[in-house]
Short mmCIF file of C-alpha atoms and ligand atoms in Angstrom, two decimals:
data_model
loop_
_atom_site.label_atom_id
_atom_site.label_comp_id
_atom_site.label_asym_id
_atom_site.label_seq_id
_atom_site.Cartn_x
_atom_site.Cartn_y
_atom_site.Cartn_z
CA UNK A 286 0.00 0.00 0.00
CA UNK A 287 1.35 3.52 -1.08
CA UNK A 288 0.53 6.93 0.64
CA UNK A 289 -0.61 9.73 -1.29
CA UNK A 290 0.11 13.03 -0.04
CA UNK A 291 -1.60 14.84 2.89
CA UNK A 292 -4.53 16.82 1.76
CA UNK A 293 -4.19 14.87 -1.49
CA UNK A 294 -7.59 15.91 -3.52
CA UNK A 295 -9.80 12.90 -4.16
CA UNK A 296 -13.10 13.80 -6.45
CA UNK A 297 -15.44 12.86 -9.25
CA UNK A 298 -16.40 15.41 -11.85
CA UNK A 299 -19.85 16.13 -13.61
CA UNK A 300 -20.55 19.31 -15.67
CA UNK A 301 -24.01 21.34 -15.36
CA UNK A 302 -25.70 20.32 -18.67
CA UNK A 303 -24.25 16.91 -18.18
CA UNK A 304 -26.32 16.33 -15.34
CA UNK A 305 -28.59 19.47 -14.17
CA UNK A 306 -31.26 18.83 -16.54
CA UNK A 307 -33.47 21.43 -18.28
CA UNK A 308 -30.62 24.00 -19.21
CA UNK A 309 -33.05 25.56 -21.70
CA UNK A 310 -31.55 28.40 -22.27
CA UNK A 311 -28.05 27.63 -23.55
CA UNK A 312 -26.95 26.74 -27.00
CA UNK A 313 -26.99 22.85 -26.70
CA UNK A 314 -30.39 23.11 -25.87
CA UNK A 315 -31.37 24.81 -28.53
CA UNK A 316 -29.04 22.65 -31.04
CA UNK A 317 -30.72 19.75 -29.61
CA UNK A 318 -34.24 20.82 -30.26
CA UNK A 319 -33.63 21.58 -34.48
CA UNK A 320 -34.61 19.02 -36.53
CA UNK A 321 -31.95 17.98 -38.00
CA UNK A 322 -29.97 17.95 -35.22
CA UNK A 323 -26.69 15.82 -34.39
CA UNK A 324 -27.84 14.59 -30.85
CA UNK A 325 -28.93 10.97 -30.42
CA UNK A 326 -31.33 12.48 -28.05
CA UNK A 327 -32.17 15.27 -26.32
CA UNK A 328 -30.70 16.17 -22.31
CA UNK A 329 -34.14 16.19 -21.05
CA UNK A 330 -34.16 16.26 -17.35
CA UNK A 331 -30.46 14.84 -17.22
CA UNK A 332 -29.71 13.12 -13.91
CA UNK A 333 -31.80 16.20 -12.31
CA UNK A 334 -29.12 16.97 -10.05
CA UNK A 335 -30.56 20.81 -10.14
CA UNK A 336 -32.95 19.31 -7.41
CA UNK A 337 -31.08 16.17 -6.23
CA UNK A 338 -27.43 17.77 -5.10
CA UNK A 339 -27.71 17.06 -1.77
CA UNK A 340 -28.20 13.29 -2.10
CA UNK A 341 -25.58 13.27 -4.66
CA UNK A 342 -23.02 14.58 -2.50
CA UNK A 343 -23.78 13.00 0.26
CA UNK A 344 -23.40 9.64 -1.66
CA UNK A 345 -19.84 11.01 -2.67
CA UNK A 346 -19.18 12.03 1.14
CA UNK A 347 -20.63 8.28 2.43
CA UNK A 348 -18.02 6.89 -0.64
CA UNK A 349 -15.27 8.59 1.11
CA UNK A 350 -14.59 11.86 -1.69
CA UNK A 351 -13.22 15.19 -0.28
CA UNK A 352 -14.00 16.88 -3.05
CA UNK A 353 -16.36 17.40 -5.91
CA UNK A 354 -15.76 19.30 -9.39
CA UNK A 355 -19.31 20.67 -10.93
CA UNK A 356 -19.73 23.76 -12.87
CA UNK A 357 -22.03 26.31 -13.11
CA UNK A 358 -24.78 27.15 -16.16
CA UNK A 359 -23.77 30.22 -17.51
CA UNK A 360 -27.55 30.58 -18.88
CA UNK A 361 -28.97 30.07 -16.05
CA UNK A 362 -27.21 33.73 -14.25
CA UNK A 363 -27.41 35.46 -17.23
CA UNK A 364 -30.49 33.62 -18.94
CA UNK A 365 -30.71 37.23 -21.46
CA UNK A 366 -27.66 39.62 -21.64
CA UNK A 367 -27.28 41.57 -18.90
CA UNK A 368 -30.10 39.86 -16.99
CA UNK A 369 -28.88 38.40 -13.94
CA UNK A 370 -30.52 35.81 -12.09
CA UNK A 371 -30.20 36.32 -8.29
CA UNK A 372 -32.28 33.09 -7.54
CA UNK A 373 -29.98 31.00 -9.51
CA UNK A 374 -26.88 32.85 -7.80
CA UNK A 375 -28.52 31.36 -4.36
CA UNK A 376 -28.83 28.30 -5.62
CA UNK A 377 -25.37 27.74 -6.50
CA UNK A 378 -24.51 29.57 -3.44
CA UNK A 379 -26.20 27.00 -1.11
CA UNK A 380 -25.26 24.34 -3.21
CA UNK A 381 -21.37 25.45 -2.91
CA UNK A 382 -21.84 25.72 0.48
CA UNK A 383 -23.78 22.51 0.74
CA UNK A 384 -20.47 20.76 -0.41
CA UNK A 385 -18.06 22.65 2.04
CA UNK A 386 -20.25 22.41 5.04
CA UNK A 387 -20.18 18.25 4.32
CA UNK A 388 -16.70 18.39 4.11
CA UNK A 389 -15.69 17.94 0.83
CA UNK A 390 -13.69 20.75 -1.60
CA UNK A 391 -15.90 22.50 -4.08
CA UNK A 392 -14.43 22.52 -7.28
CA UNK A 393 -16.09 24.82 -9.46
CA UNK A 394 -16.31 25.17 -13.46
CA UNK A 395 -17.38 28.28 -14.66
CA UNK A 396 -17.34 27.15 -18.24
CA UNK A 397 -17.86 23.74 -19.35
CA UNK A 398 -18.70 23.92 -23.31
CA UNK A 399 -22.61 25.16 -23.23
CA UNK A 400 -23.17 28.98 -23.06
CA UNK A 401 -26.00 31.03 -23.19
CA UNK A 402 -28.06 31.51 -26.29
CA UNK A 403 -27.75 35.34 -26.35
CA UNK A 404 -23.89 35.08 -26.81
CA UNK A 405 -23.63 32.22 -29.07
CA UNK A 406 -26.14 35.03 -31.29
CA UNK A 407 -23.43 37.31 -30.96
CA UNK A 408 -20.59 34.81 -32.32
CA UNK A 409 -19.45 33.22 -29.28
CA UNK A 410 -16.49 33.37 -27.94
CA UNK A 411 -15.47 34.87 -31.17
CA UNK A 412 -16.78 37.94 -30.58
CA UNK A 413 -15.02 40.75 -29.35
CA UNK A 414 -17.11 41.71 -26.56
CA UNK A 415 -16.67 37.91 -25.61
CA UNK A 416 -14.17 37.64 -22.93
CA UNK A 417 -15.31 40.98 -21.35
CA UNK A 418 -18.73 39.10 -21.18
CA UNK A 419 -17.10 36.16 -19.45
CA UNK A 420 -14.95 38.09 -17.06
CA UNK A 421 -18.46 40.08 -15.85
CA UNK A 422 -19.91 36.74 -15.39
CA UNK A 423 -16.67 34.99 -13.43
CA UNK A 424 -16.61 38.31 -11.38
CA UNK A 425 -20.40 38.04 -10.44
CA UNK A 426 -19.61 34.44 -9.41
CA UNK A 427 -16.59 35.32 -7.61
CA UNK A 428 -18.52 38.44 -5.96
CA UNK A 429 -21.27 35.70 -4.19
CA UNK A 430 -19.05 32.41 -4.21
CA UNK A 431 -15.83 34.09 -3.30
CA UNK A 432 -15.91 32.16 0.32
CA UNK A 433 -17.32 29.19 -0.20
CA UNK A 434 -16.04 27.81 -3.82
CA UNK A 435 -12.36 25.69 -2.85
CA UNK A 436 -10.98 25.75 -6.59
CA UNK A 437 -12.08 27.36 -9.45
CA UNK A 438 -11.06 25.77 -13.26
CA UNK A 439 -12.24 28.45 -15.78
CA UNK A 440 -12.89 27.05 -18.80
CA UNK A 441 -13.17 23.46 -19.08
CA UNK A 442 -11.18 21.19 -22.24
CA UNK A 443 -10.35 25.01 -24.03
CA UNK A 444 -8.54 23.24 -26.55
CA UNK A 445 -11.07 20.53 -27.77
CA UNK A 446 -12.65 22.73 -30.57
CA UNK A 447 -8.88 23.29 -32.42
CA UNK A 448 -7.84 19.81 -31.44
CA UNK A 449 -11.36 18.77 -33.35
CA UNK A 450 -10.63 21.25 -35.72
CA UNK A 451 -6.89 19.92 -36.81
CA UNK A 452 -7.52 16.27 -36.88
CA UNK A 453 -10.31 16.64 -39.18
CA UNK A 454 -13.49 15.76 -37.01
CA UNK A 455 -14.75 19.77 -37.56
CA UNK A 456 -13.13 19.88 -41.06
CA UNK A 457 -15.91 18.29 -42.68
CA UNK A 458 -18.01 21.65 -42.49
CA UNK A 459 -20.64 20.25 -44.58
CA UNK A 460 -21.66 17.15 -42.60
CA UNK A 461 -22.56 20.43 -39.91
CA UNK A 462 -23.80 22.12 -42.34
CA UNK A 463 -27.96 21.31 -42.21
CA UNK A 464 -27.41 21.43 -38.38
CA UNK A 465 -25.62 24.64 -38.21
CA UNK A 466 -28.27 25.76 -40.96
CA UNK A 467 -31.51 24.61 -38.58
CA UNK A 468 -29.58 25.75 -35.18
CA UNK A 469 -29.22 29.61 -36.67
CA UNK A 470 -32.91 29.42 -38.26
CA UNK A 471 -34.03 28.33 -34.61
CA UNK A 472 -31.60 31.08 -33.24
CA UNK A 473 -32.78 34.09 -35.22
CA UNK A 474 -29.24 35.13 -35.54
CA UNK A 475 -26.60 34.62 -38.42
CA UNK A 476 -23.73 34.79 -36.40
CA UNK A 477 -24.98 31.88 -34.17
CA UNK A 478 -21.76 29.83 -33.33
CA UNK A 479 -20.87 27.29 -30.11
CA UNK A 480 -18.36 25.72 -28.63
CA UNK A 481 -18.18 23.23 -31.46
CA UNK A 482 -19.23 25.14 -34.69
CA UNK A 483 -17.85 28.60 -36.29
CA UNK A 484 -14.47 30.57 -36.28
CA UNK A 485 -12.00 28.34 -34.33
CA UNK A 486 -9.24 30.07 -34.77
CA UNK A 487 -10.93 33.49 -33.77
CA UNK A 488 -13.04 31.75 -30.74
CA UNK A 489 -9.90 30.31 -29.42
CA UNK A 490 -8.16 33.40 -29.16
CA UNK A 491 -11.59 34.61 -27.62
CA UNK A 492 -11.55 31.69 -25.23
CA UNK A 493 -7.52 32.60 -24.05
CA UNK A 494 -8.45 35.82 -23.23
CA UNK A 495 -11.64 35.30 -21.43
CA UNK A 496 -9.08 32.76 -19.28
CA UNK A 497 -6.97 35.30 -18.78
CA UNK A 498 -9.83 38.17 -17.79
CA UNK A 499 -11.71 35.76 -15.82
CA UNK A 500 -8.12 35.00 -13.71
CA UNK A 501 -7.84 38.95 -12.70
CA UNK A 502 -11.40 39.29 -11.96
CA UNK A 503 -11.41 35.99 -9.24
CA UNK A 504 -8.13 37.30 -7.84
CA UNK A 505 -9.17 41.18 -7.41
CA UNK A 506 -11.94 39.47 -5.34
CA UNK A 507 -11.27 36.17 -4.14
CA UNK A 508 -7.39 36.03 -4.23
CA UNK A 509 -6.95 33.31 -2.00
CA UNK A 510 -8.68 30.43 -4.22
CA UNK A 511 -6.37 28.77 -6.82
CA UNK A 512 -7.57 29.29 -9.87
CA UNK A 513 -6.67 27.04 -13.16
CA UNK A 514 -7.86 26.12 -16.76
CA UNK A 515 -8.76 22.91 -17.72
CA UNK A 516 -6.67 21.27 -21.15
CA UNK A 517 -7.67 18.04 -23.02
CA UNK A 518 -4.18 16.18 -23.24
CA UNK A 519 -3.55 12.43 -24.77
CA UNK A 520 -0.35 11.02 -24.66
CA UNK A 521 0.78 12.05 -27.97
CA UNK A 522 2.87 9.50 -29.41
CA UNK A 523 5.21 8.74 -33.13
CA UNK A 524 6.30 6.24 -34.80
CA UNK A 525 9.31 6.92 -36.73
CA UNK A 526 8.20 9.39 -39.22
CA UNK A 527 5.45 10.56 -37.39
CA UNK A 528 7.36 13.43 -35.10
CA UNK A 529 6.60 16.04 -37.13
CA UNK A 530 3.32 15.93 -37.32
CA UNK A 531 2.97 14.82 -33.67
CA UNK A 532 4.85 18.13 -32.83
CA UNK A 533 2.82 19.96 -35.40
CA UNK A 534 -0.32 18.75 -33.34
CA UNK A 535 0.69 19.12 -30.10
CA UNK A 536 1.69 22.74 -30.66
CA UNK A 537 -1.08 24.20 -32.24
CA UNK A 538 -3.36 21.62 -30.16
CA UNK A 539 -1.92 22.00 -26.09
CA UNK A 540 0.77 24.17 -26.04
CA UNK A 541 -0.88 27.15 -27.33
CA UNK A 542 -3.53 26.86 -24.73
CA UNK A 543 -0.71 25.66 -21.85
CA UNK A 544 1.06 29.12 -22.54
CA UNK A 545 -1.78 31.41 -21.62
CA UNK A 546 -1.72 29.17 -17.94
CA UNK A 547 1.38 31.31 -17.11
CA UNK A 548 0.58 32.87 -13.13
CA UNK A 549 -1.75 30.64 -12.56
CA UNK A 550 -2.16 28.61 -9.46
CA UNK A 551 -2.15 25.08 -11.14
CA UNK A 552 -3.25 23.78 -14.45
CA UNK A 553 -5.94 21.05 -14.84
CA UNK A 554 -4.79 18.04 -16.67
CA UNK A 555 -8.20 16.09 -18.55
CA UNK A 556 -6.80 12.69 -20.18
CA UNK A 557 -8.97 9.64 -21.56
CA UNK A 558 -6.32 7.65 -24.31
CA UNK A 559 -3.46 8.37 -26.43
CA UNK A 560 -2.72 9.59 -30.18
CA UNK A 561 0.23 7.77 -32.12
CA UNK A 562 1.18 9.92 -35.09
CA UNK A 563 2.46 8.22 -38.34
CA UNK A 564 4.02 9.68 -41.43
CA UNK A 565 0.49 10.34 -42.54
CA UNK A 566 -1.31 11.78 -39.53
CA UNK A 567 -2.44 9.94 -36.52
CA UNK A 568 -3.30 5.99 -36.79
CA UNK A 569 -6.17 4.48 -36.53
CA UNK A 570 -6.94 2.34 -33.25
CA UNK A 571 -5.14 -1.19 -33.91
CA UNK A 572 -8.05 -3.51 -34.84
CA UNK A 573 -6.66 -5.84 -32.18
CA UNK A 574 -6.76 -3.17 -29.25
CA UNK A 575 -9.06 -2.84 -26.37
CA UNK A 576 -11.77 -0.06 -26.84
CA UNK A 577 -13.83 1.87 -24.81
CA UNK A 578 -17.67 2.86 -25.51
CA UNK A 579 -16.23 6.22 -27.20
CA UNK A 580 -13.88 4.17 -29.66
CA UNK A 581 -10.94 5.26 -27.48
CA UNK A 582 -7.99 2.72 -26.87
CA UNK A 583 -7.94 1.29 -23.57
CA UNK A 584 -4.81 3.15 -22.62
CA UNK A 585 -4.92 4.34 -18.97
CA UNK A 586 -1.38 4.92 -19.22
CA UNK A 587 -1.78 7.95 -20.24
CA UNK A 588 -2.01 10.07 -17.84
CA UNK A 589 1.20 9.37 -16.28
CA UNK A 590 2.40 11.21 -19.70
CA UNK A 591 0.08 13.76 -19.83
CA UNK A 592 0.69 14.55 -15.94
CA UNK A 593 4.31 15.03 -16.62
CA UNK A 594 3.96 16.96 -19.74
CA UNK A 595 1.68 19.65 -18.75
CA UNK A 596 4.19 19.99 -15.32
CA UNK A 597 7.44 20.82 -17.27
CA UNK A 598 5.35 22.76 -20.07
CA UNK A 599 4.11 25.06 -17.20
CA UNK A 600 5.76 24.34 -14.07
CA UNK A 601 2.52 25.04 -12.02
CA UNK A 602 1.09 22.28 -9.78
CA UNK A 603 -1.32 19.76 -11.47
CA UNK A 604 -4.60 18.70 -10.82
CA UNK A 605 -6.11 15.72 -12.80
CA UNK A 606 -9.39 17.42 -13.16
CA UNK A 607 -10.52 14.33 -15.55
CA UNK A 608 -9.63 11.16 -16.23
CA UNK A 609 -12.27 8.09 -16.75
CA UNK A 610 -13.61 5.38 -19.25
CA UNK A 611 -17.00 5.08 -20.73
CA UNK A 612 -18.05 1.21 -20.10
CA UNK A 613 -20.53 -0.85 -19.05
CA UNK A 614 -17.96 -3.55 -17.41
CA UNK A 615 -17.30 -1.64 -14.29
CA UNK A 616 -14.07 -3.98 -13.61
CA UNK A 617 -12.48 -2.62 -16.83
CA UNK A 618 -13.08 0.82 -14.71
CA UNK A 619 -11.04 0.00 -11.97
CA UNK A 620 -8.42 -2.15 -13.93
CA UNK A 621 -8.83 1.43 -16.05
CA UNK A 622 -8.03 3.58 -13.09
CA UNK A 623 -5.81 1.24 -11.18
CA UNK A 624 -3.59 1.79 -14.07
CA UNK A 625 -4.42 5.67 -14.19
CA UNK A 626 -3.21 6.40 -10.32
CA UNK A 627 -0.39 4.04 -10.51
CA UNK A 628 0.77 6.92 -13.12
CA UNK A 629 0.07 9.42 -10.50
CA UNK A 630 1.65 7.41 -7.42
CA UNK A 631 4.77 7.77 -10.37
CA UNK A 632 4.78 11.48 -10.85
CA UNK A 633 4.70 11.64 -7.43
CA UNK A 634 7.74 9.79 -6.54
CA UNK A 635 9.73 11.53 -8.91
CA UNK A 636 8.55 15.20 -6.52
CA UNK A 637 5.86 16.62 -9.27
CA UNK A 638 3.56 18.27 -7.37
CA UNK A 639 -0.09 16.62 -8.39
CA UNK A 640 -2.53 17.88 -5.93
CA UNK A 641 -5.44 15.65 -6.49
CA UNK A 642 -7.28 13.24 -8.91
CA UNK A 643 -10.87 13.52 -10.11
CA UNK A 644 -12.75 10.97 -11.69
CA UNK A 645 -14.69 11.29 -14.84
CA UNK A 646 -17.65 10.76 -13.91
CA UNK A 647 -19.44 10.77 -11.00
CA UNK A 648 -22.77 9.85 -12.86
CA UNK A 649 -23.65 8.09 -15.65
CA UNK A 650 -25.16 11.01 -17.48
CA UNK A 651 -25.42 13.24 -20.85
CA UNK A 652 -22.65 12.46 -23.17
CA UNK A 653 -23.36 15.35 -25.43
CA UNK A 654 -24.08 14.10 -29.13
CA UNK A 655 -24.03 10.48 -27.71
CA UNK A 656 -26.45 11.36 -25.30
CA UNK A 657 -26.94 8.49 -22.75
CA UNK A 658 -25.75 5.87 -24.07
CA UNK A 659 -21.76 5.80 -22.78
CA UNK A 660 -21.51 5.07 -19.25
CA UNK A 661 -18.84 6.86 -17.84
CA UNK A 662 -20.12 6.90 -13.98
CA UNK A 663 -19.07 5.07 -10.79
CA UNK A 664 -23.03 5.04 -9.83
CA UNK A 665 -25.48 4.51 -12.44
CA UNK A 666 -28.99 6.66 -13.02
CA UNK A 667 -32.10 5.73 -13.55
CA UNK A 668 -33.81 8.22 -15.42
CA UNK A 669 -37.14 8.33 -14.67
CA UNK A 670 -37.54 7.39 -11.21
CA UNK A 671 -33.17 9.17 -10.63
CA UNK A 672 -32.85 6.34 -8.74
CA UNK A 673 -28.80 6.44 -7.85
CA UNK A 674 -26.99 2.64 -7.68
CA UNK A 675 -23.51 2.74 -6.40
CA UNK A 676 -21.51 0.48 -8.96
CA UNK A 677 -18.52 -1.45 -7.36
CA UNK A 678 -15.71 0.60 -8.95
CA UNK A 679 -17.01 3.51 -6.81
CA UNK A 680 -16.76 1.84 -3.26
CA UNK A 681 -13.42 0.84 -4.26
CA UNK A 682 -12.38 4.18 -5.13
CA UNK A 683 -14.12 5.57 -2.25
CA UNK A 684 -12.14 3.36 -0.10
CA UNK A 685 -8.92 4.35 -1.72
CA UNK A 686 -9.72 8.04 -0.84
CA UNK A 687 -10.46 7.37 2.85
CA UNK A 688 -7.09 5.86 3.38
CA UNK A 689 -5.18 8.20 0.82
CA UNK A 690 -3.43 5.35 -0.01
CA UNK A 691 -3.17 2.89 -3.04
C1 BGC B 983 -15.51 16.41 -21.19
C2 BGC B 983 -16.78 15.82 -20.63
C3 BGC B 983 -17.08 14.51 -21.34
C4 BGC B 983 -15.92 13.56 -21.10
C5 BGC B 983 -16.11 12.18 -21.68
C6 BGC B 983 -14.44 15.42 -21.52
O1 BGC B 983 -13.94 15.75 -22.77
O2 BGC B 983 -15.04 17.43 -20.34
O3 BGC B 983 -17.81 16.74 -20.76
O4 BGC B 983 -18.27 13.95 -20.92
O5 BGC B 983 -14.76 14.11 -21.66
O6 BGC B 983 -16.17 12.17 -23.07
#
């Protein structure tokens, strides 16, 4: 049995559309709703964790968590522009405090990819007026969770759009087309564009600034709570041939986001698989390889890699603010994240300062365009009667978090 460090953070992690329910004011909503639409089904009432958050972390404080990562819905405090919602400020409030008062850390997401439906008329985070938008918002957080919240990531996985973008997946603008087409009819504005869809290039830059904005306005008024973004990282691996583009990727892809992290308190590291980069671009999944329910190679390894790259990119402190497998054979979770924190127990050893680990994800819930059909969760929903069952791979991990040790 290995220690991990004193006050070593041990959470799950769950986003608000993910598992709120009935976030009908932001732009997946409303994407979900066209017809045609990309979403296997709509979010619905989610895992209704709006209403159910105190069972739900009470589960995670019975399991043995100190710590939970959730974020907030952006459309929800500012449903219209400029119109802020002081009922949904105390609901978050209690709910933050909720969390604290039970003893865990509240880990709180401002962003985590849906925003309202008044800004993604106005272009998104490629608009100009869009970080100034999203520094208001962080500050209005920051002005009524500033003593409660325990850690606060910004914006969650700011690089998935470009990393979509440059391997292809966004490329293919006309596959979006007809839903980008009924999402801006539905809309009523021509400069409709999310998280996924639109200028990348210019919404990127948007999204680095709006970090950066959203840092100075926490700090002017809660300067004490370590604040962080949130990267998507795989272990990014070559074959001989294959460095170029692999470095080609990983530039445009991580390190431009890791290099607007600098003065930070610690940068969140989010890692599900790895890339392997050939002379041609990155390789398929060998047909003989393990698979998850996204397609993903079984490859817990990882985030050993990922862990160590972000650190000596950035030299802040990291938190593993995701890491998890989409299954429905819950031992292939823990063999998955036996693997994962033996990476961890690594870094560790060799003095790299990783604060905590957070599982992805608490619930089985919305999985975006797959909608409900991956199961990422240590505890399984039912969705009509939100009937919570504790799968096995969450007592275990439960158990490993009451002893801090491995
Ligand atoms: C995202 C989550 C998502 C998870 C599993 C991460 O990219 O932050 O919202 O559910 O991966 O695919």
């Amino acid at each position: 049995m290995t220690d991990f460090p004193k006050g070593f953070v041990w959470g799950t992690a769950t986003s608000s559309h993910q598992v709120e329910g009935n976030n009908t004011a932001n732009d997946f909503w409303l994407m979900e709703h066209t017809e045609p639409n990309m979403f296997v089904e709509p979010s619905g009432d989610a895992c209704d964790q709006y209403h159910l958050y105190e069972q739900d972390v009470l589960l995670l404080k019975e399991l043995g968590f100190n710590a939970y990562r959730f974020s907030i819905e952006w459309s929800r405090i500012e449903p219209e522009k400029g119109e802020i919602s002081h009922a949904e400020l105390e609901h978050y409030r209690r709910m933050t405090t909720f969390i604290r008062d039970q003893g865990l850390t509240p880990i709180v997401t401002l962003h985590h990819f849906t925003v309202p439906v008044w800004f993604a008329c106005e272009g998104g985070f490629a608009s100009k007026d869009a970080p100034a938008h999203f520094a208001n918002y962080a500050g209005i957080l920051a002005d009524v969770l500033g003593d409660v919240w325990g850690q606060v990531c910004t914006i969650n996985e700011i690089n998935i759009p470009m990393r979509f973008f440059h391997d292809g997946f966004l490329k293919d603008q006309a596959r979006f087309a007809p839903f980008l087409e009924a999402a801006t009819k539905r809309s009523g504005s021509d400069m409709f564009s999310t998280y996924f869809v639109g200028d990348i290039d210019a919404a990127a830059d948007g999204m680095k600034q709006a970090h950066q904005l959203a840092v100075k306005a926490i700090r002017t008024r809660s300067p004490s709570v370590p604040v962080g973004l949130c990267v998507s990282m795989q272990d990014e691996q070559a074959i001989e041939g294959g460095e170029a583009l692999r470095d080609a990727a990983v530039a445009r892809c991580i390190d431009a986001f890791l290099d607007v992290t600098k003065g930070d308190d610690f940068i969140g590291v989010q890692t599900y698989s790895r890339s392997v980069y050939g002379p041609e671009g990155k390789l398929k999944v060998p047909e003989d390889a393990e698979t998850t329910q996204m397609g993903y190679e079984f490859y817990p390894e990882a985030l050993e890699a990922t862990i160590r790259y972000a650190a000596a990119y950035t030299g802040l402190p990291v938190m593993v603010t995701e890491s998890g497998i989409g299954t429905d054979d819950d031992s292939r979770r823990k063999a998955y994240v036996e693997t994962a924190l033996k990476g961890v127990q690594n870094c560790l050893a060799d003095g790299l300062d990783v604060q905590g680990y957070c599982y992805w994800s608490m619930l089985d819930n919305y999985e975006w365009m797959l909608g409900y059909r991956p199961t990422f969760g240590l505890i399984a929903v039912d969705r009509v009667t939100q009937t919570r069952t504790v799968k096995p791979s969450a007592q275990w991990l439960g158990d490993i978090a009451k002893a801090n040790a491995f």
